[in-house]
JSON list of C-alpha atoms in Angstrom, two decimals:
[
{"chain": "A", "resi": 277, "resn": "UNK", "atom": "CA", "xyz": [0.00, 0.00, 0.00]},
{"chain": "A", "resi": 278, "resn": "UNK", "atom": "CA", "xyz": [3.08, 2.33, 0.37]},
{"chain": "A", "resi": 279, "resn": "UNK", "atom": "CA", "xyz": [3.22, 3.70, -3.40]},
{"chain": "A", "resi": 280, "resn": "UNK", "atom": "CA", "xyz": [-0.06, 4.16, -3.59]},
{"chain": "A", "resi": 281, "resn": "UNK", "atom": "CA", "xyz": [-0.27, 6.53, 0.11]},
{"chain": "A", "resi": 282, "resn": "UNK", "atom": "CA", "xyz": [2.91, 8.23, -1.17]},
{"chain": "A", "resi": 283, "resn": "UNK", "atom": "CA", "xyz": [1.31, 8.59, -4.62]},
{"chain": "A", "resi": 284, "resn": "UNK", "atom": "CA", "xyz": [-2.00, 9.77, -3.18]},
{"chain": "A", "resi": 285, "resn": "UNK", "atom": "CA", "xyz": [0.41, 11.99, -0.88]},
{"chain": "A", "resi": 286, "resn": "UNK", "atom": "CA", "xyz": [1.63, 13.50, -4.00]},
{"chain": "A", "resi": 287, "resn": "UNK", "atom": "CA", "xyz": [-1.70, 14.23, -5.64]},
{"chain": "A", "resi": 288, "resn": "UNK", "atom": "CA", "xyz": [-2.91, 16.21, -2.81]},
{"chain": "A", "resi": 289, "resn": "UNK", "atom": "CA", "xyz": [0.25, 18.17, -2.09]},
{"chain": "A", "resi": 290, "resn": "UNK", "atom": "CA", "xyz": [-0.08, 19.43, -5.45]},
{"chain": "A", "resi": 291, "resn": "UNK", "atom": "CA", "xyz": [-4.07, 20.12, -5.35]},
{"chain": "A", "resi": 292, "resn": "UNK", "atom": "CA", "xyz": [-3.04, 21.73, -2.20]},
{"chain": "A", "resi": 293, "resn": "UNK", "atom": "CA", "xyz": [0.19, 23.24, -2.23]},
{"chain": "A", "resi": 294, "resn": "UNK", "atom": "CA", "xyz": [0.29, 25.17, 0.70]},
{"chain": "A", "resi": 295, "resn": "UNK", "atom": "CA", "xyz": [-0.37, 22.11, 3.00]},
{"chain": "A", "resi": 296, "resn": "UNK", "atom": "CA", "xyz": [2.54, 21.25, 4.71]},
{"chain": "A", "resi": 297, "resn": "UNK", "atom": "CA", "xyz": [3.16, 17.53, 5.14]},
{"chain": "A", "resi": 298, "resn": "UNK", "atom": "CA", "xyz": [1.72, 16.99, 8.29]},
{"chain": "A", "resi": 299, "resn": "UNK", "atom": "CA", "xyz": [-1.70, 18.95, 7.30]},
{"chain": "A", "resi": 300, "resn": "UNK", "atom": "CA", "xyz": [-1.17, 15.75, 4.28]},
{"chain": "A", "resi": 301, "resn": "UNK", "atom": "CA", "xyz": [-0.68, 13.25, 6.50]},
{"chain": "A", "resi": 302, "resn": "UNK", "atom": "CA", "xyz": [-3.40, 14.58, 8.68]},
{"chain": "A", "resi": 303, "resn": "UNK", "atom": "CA", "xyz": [-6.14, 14.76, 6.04]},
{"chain": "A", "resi": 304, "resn": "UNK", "atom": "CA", "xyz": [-4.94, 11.52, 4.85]},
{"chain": "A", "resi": 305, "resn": "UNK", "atom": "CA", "xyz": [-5.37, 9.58, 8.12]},
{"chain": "A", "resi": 306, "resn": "UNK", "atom": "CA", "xyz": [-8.74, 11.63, 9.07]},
{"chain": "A", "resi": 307, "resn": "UNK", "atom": "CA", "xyz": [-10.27, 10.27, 5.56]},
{"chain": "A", "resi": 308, "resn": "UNK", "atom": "CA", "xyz": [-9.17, 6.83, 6.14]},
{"chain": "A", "resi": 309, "resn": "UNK", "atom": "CA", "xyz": [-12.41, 4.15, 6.42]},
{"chain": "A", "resi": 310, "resn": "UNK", "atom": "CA", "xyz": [-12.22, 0.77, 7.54]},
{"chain": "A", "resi": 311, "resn": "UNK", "atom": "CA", "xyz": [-14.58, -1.41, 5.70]},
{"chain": "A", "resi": 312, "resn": "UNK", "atom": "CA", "xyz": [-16.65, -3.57, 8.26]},
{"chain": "A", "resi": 313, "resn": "UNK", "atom": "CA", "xyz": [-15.91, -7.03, 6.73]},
{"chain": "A", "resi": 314, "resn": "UNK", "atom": "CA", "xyz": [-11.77, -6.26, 7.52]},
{"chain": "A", "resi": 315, "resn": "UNK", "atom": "CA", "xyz": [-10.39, -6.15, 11.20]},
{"chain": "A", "resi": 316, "resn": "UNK", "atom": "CA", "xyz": [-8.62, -3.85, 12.65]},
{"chain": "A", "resi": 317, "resn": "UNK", "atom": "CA", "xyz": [-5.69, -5.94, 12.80]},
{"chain": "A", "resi": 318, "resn": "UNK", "atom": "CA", "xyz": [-5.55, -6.29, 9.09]},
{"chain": "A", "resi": 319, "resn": "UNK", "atom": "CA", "xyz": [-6.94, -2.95, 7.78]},
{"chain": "A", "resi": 320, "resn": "UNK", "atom": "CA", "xyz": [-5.08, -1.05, 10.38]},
{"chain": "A", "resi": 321, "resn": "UNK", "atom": "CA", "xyz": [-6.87, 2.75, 9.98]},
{"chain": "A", "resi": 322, "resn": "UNK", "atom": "CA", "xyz": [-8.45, 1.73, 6.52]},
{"chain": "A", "resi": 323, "resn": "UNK", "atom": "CA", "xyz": [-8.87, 2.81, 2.66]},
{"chain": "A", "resi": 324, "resn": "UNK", "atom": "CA", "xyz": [-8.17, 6.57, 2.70]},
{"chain": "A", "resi": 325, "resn": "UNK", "atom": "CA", "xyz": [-10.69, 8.24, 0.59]},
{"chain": "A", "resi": 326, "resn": "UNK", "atom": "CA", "xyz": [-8.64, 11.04, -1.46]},
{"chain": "A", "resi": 327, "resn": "UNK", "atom": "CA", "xyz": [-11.69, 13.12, -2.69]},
{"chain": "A", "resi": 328, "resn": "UNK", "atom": "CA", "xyz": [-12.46, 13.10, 1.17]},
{"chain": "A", "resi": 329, "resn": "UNK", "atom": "CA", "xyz": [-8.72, 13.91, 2.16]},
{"chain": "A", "resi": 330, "resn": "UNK", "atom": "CA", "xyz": [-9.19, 16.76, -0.56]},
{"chain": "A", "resi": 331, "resn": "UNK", "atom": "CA", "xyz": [-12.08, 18.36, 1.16]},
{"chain": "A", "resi": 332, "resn": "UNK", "atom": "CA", "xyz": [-9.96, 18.29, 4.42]},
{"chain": "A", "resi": 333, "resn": "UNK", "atom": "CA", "xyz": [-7.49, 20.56, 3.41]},
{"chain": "A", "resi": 334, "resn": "UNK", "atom": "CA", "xyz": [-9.61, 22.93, 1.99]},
{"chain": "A", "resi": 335, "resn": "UNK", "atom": "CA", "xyz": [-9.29, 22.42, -1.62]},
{"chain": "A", "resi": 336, "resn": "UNK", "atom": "CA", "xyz": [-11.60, 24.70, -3.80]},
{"chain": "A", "resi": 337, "resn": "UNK", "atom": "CA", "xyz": [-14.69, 21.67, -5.13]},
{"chain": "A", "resi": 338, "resn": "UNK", "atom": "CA", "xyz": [-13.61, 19.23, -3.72]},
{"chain": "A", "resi": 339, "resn": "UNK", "atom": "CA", "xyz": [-16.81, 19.52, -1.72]},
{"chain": "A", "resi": 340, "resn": "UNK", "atom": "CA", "xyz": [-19.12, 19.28, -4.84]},
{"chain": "A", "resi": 341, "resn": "UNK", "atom": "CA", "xyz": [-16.57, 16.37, -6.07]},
{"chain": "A", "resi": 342, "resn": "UNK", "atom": "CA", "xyz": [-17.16, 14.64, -2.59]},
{"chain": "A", "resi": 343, "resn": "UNK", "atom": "CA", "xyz": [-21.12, 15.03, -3.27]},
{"chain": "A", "resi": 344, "resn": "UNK", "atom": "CA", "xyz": [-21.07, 13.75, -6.81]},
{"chain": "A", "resi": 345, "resn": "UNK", "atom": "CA", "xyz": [-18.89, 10.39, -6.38]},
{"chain": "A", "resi": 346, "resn": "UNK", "atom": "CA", "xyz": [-21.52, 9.80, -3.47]},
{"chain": "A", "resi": 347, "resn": "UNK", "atom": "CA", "xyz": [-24.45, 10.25, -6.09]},
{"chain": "A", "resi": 348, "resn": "UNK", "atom": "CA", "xyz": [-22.79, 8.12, -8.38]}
]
């Protein structure tokens, strides 16, 4: 799961480039969801949920995106 955290890392620090790595990290961990079927112990926080993790730091529609992949 590493490349795909540090790729997802990536994505938002350039959707949000005033974030500092922590305020990443942060929004990362904060839009993490741990599907019911996987334990703890094997999911550890979750599936981060980037459109989420966008709206966390603030990111101009990301909002409206978060809305219309719900919809969908």
């Amino acid at each position: 799961a590493t490349p795909h955290i540090a790729g997802l890392a990536a994505l938002l620090a350039q959707a949000a480039p005033t974030a500092s790595a922590d305020d990443i990290e942060a929004a990362i961990f904060q839009a993490c969801v741990r599907p019911a079927s996987m334990p703890r112990s094997r999911a550890n926080r979750g599936v981060p949920a980037g459109l989420r993790a966008l709206q966390l730091l603030g990111v101009p529609g990301a909002a409206s995106a978060v809305q219309s992949a719900a919809v969908a």
